[in-house]
CSV table of C-alpha atoms in Angstrom, one decimal:
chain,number,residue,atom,x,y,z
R,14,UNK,CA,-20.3,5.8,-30.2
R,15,UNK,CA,-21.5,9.3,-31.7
R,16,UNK,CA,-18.5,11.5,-31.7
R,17,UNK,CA,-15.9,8.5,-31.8
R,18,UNK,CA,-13.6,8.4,-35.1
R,19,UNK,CA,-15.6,5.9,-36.7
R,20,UNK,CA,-18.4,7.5,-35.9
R,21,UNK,CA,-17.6,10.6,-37.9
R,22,UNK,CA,-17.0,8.7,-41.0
R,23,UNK,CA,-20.3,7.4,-41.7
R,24,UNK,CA,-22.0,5.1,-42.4
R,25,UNK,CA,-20.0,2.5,-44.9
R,26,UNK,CA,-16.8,4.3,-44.5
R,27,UNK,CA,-13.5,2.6,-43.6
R,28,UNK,CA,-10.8,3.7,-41.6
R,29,UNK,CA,-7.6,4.3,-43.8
R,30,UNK,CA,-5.1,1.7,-42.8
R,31,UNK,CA,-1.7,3.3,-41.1
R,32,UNK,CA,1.6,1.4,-42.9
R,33,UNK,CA,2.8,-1.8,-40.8
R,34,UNK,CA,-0.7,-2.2,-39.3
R,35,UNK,CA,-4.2,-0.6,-37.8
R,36,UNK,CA,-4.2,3.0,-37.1
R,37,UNK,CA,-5.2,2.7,-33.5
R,38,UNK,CA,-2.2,1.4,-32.6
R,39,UNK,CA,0.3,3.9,-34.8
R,40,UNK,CA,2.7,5.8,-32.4
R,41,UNK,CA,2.1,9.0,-31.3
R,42,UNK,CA,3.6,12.1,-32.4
R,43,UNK,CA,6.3,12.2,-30.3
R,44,UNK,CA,7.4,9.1,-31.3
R,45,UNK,CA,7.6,7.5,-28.0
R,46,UNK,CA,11.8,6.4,-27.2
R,47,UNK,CA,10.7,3.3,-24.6
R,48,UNK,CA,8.6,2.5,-22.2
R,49,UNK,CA,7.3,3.6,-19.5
R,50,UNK,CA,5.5,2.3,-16.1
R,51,UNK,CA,3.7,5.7,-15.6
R,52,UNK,CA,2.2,5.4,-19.2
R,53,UNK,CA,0.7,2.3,-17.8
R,54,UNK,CA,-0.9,4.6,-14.8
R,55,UNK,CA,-1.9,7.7,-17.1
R,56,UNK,CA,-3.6,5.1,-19.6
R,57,UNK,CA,-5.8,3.8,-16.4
R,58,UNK,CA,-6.6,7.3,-15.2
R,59,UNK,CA,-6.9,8.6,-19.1
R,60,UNK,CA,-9.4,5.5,-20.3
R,61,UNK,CA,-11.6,6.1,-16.7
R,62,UNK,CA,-11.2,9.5,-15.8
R,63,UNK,CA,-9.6,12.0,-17.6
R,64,UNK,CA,-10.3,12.0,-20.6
R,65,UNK,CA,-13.9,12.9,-20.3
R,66,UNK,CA,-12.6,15.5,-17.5
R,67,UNK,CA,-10.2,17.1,-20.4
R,68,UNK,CA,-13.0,16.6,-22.8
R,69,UNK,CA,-15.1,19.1,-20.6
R,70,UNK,CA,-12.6,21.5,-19.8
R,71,UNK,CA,-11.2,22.0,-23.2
R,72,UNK,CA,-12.8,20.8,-25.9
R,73,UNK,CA,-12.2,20.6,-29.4
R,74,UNK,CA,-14.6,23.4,-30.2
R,75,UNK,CA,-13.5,26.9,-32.0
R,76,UNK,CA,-16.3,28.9,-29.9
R,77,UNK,CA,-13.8,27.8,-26.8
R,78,UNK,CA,-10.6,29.2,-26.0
R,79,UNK,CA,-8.6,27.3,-23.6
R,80,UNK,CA,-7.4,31.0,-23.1
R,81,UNK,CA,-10.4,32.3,-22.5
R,82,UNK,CA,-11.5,31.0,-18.7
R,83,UNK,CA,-15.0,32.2,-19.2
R,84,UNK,CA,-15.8,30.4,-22.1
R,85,UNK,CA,-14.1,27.7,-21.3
R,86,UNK,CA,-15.9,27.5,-17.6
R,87,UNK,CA,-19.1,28.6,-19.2
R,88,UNK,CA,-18.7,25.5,-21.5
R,89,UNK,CA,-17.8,23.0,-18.9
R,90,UNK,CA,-20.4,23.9,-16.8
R,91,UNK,CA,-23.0,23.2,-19.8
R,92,UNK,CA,-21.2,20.2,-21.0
R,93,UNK,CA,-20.7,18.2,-17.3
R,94,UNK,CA,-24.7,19.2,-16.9
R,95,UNK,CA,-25.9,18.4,-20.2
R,96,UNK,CA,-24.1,15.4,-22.0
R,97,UNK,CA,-25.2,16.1,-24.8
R,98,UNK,CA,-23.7,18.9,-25.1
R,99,UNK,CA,-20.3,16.9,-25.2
R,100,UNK,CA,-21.1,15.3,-28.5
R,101,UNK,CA,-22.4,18.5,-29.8
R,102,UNK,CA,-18.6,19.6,-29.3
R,103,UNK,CA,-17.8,16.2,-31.1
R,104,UNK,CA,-19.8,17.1,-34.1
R,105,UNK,CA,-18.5,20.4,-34.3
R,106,UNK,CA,-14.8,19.1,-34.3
R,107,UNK,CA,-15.5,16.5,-36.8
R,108,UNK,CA,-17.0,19.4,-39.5
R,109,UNK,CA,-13.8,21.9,-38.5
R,110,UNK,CA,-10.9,19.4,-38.2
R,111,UNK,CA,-11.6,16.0,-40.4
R,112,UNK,CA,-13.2,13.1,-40.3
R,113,UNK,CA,-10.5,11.0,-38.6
R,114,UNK,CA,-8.8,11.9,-35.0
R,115,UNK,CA,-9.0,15.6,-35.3
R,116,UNK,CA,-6.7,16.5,-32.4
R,117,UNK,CA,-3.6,14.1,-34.5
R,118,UNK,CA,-3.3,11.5,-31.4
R,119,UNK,CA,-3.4,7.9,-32.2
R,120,UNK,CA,-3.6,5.5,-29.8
R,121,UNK,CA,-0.9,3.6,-28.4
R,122,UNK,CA,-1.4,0.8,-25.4
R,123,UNK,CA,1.0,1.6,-22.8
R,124,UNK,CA,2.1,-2.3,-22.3
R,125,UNK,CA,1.8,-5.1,-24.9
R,126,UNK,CA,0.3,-7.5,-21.9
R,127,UNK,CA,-2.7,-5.6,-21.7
R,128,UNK,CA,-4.8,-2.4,-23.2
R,129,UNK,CA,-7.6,-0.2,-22.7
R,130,UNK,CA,-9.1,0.9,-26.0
R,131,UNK,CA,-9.9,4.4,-25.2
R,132,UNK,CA,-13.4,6.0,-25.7
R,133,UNK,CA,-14.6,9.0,-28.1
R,134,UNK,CA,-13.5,11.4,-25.4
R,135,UNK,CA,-10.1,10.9,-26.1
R,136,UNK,CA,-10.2,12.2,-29.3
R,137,UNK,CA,-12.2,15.4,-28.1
R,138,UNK,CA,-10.3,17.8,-26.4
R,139,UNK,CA,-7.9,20.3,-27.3
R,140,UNK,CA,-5.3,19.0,-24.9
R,141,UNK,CA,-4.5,15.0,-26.4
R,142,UNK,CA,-2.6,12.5,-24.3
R,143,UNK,CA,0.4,13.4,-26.0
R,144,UNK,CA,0.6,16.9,-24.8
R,145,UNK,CA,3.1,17.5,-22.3
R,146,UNK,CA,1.1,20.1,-20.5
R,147,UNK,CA,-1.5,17.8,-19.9
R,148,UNK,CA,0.7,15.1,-19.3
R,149,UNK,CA,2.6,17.5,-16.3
R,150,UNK,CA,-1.2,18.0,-14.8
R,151,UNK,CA,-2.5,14.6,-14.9
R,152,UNK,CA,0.6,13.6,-13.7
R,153,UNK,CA,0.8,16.1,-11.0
R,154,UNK,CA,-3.2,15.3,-9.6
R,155,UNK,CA,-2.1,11.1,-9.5
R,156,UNK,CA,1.0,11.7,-8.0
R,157,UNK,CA,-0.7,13.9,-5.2
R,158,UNK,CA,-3.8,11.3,-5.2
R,159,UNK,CA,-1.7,8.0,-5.0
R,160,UNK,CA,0.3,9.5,-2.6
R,161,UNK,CA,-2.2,10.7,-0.2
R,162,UNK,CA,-4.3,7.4,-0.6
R,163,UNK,CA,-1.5,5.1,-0.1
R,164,UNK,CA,-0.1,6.9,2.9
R,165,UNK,CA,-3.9,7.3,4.8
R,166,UNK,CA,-4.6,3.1,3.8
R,167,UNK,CA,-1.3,2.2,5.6
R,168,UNK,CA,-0.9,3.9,8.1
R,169,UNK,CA,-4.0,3.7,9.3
R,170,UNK,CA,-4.0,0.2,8.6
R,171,UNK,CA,-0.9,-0.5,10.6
R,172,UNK,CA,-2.1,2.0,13.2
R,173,UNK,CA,-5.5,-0.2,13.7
R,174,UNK,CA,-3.9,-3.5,13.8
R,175,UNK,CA,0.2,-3.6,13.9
R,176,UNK,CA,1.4,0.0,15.9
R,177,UNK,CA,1.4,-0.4,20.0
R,178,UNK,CA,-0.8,2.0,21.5
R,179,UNK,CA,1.1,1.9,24.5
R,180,UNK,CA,3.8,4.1,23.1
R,181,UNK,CA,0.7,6.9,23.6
R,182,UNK,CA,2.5,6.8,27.4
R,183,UNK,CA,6.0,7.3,26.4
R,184,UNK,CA,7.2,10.3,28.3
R,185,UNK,CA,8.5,11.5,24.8
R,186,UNK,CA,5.0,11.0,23.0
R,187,UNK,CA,3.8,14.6,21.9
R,188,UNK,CA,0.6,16.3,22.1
R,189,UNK,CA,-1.5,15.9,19.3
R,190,UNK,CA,1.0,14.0,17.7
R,191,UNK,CA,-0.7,12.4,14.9
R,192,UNK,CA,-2.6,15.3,14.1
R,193,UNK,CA,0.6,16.8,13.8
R,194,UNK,CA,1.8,14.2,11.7
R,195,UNK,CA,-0.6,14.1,9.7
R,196,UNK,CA,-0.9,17.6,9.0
R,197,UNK,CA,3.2,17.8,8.1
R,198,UNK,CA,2.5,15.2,6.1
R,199,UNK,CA,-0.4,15.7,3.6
R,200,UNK,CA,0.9,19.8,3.5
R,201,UNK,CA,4.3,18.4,2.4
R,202,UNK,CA,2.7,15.8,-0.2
R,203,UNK,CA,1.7,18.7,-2.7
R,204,UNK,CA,4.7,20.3,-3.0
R,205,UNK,CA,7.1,17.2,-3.3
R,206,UNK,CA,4.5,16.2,-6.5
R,207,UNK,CA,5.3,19.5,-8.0
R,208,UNK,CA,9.3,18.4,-7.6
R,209,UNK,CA,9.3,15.1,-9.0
R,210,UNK,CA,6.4,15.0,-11.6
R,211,UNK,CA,9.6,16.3,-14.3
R,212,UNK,CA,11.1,13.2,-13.5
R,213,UNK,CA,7.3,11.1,-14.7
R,214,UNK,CA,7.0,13.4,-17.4
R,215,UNK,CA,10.8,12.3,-18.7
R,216,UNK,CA,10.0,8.7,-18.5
R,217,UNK,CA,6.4,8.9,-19.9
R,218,UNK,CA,7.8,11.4,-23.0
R,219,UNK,CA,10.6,8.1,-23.5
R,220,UNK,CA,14.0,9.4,-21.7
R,221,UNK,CA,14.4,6.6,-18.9
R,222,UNK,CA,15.4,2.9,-19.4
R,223,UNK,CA,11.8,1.6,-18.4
R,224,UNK,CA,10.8,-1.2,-20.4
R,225,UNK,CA,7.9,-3.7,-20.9
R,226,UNK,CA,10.0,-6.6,-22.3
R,227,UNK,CA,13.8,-6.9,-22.9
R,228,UNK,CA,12.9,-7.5,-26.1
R,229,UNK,CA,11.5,-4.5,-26.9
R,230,UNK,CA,12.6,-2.9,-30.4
R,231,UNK,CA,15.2,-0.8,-30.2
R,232,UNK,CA,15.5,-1.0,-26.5
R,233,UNK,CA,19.3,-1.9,-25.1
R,234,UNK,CA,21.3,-1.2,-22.1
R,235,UNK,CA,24.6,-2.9,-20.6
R,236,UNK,CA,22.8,-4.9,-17.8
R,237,UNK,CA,20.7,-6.5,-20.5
R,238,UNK,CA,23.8,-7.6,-22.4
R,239,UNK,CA,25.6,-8.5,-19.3
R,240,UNK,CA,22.1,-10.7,-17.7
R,241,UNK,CA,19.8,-11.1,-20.3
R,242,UNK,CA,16.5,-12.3,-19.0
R,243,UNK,CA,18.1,-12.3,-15.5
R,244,UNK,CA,17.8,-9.1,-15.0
R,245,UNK,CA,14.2,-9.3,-14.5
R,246,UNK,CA,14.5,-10.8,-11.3
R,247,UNK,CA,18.4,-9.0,-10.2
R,248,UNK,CA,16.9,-5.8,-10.8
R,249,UNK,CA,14.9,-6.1,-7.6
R,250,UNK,CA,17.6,-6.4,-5.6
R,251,UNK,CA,20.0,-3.9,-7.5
R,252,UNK,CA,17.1,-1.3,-6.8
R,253,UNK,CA,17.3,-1.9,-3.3
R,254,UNK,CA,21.1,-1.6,-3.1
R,255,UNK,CA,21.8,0.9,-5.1
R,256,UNK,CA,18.7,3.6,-3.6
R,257,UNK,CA,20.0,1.8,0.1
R,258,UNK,CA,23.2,3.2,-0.4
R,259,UNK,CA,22.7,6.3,-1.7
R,260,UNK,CA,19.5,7.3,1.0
R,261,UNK,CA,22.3,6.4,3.5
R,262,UNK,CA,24.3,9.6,2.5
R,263,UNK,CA,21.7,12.0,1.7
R,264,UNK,CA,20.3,11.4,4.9
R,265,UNK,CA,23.3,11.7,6.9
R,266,UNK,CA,23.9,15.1,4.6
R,267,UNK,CA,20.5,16.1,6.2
R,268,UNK,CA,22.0,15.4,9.5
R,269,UNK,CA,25.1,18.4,8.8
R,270,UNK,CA,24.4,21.0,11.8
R,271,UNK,CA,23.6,23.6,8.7
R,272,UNK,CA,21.0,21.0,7.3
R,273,UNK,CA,19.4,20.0,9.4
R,274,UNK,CA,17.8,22.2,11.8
R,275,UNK,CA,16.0,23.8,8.1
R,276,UNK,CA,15.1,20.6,6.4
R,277,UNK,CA,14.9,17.0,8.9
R,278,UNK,CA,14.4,18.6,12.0
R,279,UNK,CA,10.7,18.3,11.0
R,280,UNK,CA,10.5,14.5,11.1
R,281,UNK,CA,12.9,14.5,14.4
R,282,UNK,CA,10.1,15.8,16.0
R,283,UNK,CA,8.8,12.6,16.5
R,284,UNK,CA,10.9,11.0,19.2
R,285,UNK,CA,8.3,8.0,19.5
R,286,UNK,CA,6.8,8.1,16.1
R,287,UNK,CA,3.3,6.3,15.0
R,288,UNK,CA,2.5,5.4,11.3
R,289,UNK,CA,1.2,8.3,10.1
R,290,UNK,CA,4.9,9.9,10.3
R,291,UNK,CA,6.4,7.7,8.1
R,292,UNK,CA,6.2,10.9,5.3
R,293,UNK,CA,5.8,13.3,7.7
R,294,UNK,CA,8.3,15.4,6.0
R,295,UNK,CA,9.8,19.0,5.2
R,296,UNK,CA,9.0,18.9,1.5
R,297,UNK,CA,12.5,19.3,1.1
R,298,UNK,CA,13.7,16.7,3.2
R,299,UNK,CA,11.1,14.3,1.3
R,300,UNK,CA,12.3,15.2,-1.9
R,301,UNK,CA,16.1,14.8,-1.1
R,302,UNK,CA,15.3,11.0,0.4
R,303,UNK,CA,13.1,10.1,-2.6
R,304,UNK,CA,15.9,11.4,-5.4
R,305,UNK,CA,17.8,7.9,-5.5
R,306,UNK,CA,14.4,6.1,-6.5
R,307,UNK,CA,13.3,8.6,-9.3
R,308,UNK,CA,17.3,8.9,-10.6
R,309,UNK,CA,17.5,4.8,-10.9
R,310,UNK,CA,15.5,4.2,-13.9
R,311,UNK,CA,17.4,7.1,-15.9
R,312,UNK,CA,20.4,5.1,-15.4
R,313,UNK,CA,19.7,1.3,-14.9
R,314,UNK,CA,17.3,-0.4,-16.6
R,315,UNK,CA,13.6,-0.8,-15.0
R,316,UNK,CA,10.7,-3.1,-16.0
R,317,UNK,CA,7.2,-1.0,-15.7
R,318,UNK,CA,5.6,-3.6,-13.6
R,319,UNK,CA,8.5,-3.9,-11.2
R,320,UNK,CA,8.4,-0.4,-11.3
R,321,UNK,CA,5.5,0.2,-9.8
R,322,UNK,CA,5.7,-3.2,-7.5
R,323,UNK,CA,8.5,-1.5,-5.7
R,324,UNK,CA,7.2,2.1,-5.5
R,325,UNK,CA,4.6,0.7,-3.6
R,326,UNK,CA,6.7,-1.5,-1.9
R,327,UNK,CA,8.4,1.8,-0.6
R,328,UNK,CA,5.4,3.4,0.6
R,329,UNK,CA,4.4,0.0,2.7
R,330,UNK,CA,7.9,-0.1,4.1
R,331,UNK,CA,8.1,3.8,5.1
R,332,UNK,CA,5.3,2.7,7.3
R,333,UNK,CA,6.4,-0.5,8.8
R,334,UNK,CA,9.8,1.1,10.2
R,335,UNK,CA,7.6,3.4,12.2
R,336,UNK,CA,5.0,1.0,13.2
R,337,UNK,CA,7.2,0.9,16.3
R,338,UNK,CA,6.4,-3.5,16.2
R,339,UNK,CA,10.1,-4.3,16.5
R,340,UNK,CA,9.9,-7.7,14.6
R,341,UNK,CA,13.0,-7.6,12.5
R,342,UNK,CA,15.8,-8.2,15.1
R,343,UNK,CA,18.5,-9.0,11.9
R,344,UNK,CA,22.0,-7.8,11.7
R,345,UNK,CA,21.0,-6.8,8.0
R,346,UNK,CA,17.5,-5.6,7.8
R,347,UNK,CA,17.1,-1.9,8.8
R,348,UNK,CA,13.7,-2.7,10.3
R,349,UNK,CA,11.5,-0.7,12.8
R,350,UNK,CA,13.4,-1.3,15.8
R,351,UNK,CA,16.4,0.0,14.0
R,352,UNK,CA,14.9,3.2,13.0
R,353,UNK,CA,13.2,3.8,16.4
R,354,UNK,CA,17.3,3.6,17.5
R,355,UNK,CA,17.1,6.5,15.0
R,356,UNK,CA,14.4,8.7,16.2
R,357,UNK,CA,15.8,7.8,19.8
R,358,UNK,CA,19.2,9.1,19.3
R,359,UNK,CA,19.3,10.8,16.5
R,360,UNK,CA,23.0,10.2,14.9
R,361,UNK,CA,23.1,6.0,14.4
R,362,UNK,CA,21.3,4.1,11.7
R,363,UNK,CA,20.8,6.3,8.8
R,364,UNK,CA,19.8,3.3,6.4
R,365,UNK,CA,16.5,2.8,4.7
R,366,UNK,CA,16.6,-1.3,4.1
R,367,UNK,CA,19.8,-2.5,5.3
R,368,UNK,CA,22.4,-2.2,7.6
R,369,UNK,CA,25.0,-2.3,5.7
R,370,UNK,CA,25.8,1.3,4.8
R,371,UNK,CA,25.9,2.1,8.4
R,372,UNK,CA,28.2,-0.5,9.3
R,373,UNK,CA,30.7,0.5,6.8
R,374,UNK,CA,29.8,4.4,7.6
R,375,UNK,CA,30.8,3.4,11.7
R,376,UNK,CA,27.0,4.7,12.4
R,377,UNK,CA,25.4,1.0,13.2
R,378,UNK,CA,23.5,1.4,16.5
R,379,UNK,CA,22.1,-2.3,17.8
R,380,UNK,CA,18.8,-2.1,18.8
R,381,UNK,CA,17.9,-2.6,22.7
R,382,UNK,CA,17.2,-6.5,23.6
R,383,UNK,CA,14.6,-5.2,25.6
R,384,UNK,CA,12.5,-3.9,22.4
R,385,UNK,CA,12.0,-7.6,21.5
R,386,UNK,CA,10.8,-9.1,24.3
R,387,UNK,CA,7.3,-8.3,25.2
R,388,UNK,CA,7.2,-7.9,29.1
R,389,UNK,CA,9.9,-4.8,28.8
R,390,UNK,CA,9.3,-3.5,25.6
R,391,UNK,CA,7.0,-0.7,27.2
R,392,UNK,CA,8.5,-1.3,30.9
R,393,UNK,CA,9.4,1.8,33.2
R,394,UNK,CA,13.0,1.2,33.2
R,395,UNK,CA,13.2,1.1,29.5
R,396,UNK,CA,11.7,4.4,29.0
R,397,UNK,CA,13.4,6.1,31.7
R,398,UNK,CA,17.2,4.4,30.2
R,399,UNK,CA,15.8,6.1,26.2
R,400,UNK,CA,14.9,9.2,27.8
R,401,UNK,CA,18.1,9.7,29.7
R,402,UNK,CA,19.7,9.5,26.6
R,403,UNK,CA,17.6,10.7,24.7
R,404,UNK,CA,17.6,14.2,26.5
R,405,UNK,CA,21.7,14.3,26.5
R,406,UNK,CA,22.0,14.0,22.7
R,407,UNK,CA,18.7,16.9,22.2
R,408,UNK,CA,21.2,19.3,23.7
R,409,UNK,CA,23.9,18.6,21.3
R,410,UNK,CA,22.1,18.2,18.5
R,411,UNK,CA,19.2,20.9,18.5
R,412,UNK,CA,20.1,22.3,21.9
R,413,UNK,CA,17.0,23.7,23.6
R,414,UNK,CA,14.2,21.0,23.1
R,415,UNK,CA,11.2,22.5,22.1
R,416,UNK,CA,8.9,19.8,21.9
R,417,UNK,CA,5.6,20.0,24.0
R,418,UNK,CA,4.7,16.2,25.4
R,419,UNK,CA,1.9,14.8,26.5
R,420,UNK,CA,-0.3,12.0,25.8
R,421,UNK,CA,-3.4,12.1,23.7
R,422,UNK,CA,-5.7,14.1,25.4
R,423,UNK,CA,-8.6,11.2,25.6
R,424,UNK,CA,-5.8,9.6,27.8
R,425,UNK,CA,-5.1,12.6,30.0
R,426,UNK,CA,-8.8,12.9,30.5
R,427,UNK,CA,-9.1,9.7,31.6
R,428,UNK,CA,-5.9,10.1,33.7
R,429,UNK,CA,-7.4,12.9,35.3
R,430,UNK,CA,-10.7,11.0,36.2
């Protein structure tokens, strides 16, 4: 490839061997502590994407200042119109800066069960993958992408196929409600991305107990002496348990009369919630109920993979207990009908997976018999018996009920007709 490293040397030249093996897999300079499941995501996004994006924007060229937004946009401009002009950069870095990785980055693989060798454009801007400023923004833009994909392909997955349209004609359905939801929800994405990005930046830079393989050199933590190899599989459930548990009281902090009128009133808005609610959040409030997830692997350890298995496993069940399809009727699983107990009346069934902190916290609600059987699920009576309630515990919880409800405005149309 013209620009790459071996490219630079020319023709008959050899690389210069780095001691204990090849050079392109020598650690970088920060000499990397462990692991890490979000170096496995910023290699993806780095191999496909961004490196040619940071490439661009500030390349390894002394006629550009990254300083400079002129230039530097004058540049980029030039460079994502004309490729060439990308390699012309590449040249001028190799003359300036050496013959061999001029920004000092080697390469790395973020897991040793696979790699993606990275192209010349990684060696080409002034920003390398080990820079931590780079690493924040990257970081930052997949956070906010993943999150917003994820929650959009769910919900509206579940809404299409799972969530009961019916509950448009509960008498406590809003208007516009999944606008609404929606719009609380992608506004709050953003700013909880800005909040927990330090914690991906610590475990990428090598300051959490994510690992690839227990054997990993140097790597050691209690569990791992106490389990072993077991600990790949108990570290599902310990996750679970441990961010159950600890969700259980931050959300029933956010519940305090001084909390929560500023931070969860937000998602109490949605007495009959659909899908797309499910981080339809006060940034805040979303941050707060996310800490126990980002705070495990700085204390326990964490294998990358399982990692990112049960981060997405988090997103999928955020939806499911607000798909309002009540097929969980368990004395232990904290499933939809359980949290619709939630929405309903407001002070019972804090928990996010189980039932078992709200059982030992007195705040275990049963769910209604009638949400499980099919013919009075939706039925008059039902509705009228939540509402009842519903209305009682509004006045001592937020007092005046300032919710506007109606149903979706094709239905009132065709009401009206």
């Amino acid at each position: 490839h013209i620009g790459s490293p071996q490219h630079r040397l020319g023709p008959g030249k050899k690389k210069k061997a780095c001691a204990g093996g090849d050079s392109t897999r020598r650690r970088p300079s920060h000499a990397r502590l462990r692991a890490c499941a979000m170096d496995v995501v910023l290699e993806l996004f780095d191999a496909f994407v961004l490196d040619r994006v940071y490439a661009n924007l500030l390349p390894l060229s002394s006629a550009v200042s990254p300083f400079d937004p002129v230039s530097t946009i004058a540049a980029s401009l030039k460079a994502l119109v004309d490729v060439n002009a990308t390699y012309d950069v590449a040249e001028a870095a190799a003359a300036a800066r050496g013959p061999f990785a001029p920004s000092g980055w080697q390469y790395e693989p973020a897991s040793s069960w696979f790699s993606v060798p990275p192209s010349e454009y990684a060696w080409l801007s002034r920003w390398d993958r080990d820079n931590v400023w780079r690493q924040c923004l990257s970081l930052y833009m997949i956070t906010v992408l993943s999150g917003t994909v994820i929650y959009f392909f769910c919900a509206t997955l579940s809404y299409l196929f799972v969530f009961d349209h019916d509950t448009f004609k509960h008498p406590k359905y809003l208007k516009n409600q999944i606008r609404l939801e929606i719009q609380q929800a992608v506004t709050s994405i953003p700013i909880i991305a800005v909040m927990t990005v330090p914690f991906f930046v610590a475990e990428v830079r090598g300051r959490s107990f994510i690992y690839d393989t227990v054997a990993d050199p140097g790597f050691s933590h209690p569990m791992l002496t106490i389990f072993g190899q077991s600990w790949n599989y108990i570290q599902f459930g310990f996750f679970l348990l441990f961010t159950d548990g600890c969700i259980y009281w931050i959300h029933r902090g956010l519940h305090h009369p001084l909390i929560y009128k500023h931070l969860h009133k937000p998602h109490h808005k949605w007495i009959m919630p659909t899908p797309y609610a499910s981080i339809a959040f006060h940034p805040l409030d979303g941050y707060a109920q996310s800490l126990p997830y980002h705070i495990f692997p700085f204390i326990f350890p964490l294998q990358k993979f399982a990692y990112v298995a049960l981060f997405t496993f988090i997103q999928i069940w955020t939806v499911i207990i607000h798909d309002g399809e009540y097929v969980a009727n368990s004395p232990i699983i904290n499933g939809a009908a359980c949290h619709t107990m939630h929405h309903l009346y407001f002070n019972y069934n804090y928990g996010q997976f189980t039932t078992l902190w709200d059982r030992l916290g007195g705040s275990y609600r049963k769910p209604n018999m009638e949400l499980f059987i099919k013919e009075t699920k939706m039925s008059k009576a039902e509705w009228e018996r939540q509402t009842k309630e519903m209305e009682t515990i509004v006045k001592e919880v937020e007092g005046e009920d300032d919710r506007s409800y109606g149903p979706p405005e094709r239905l009132a149309k065709k009401k009206i007709q």
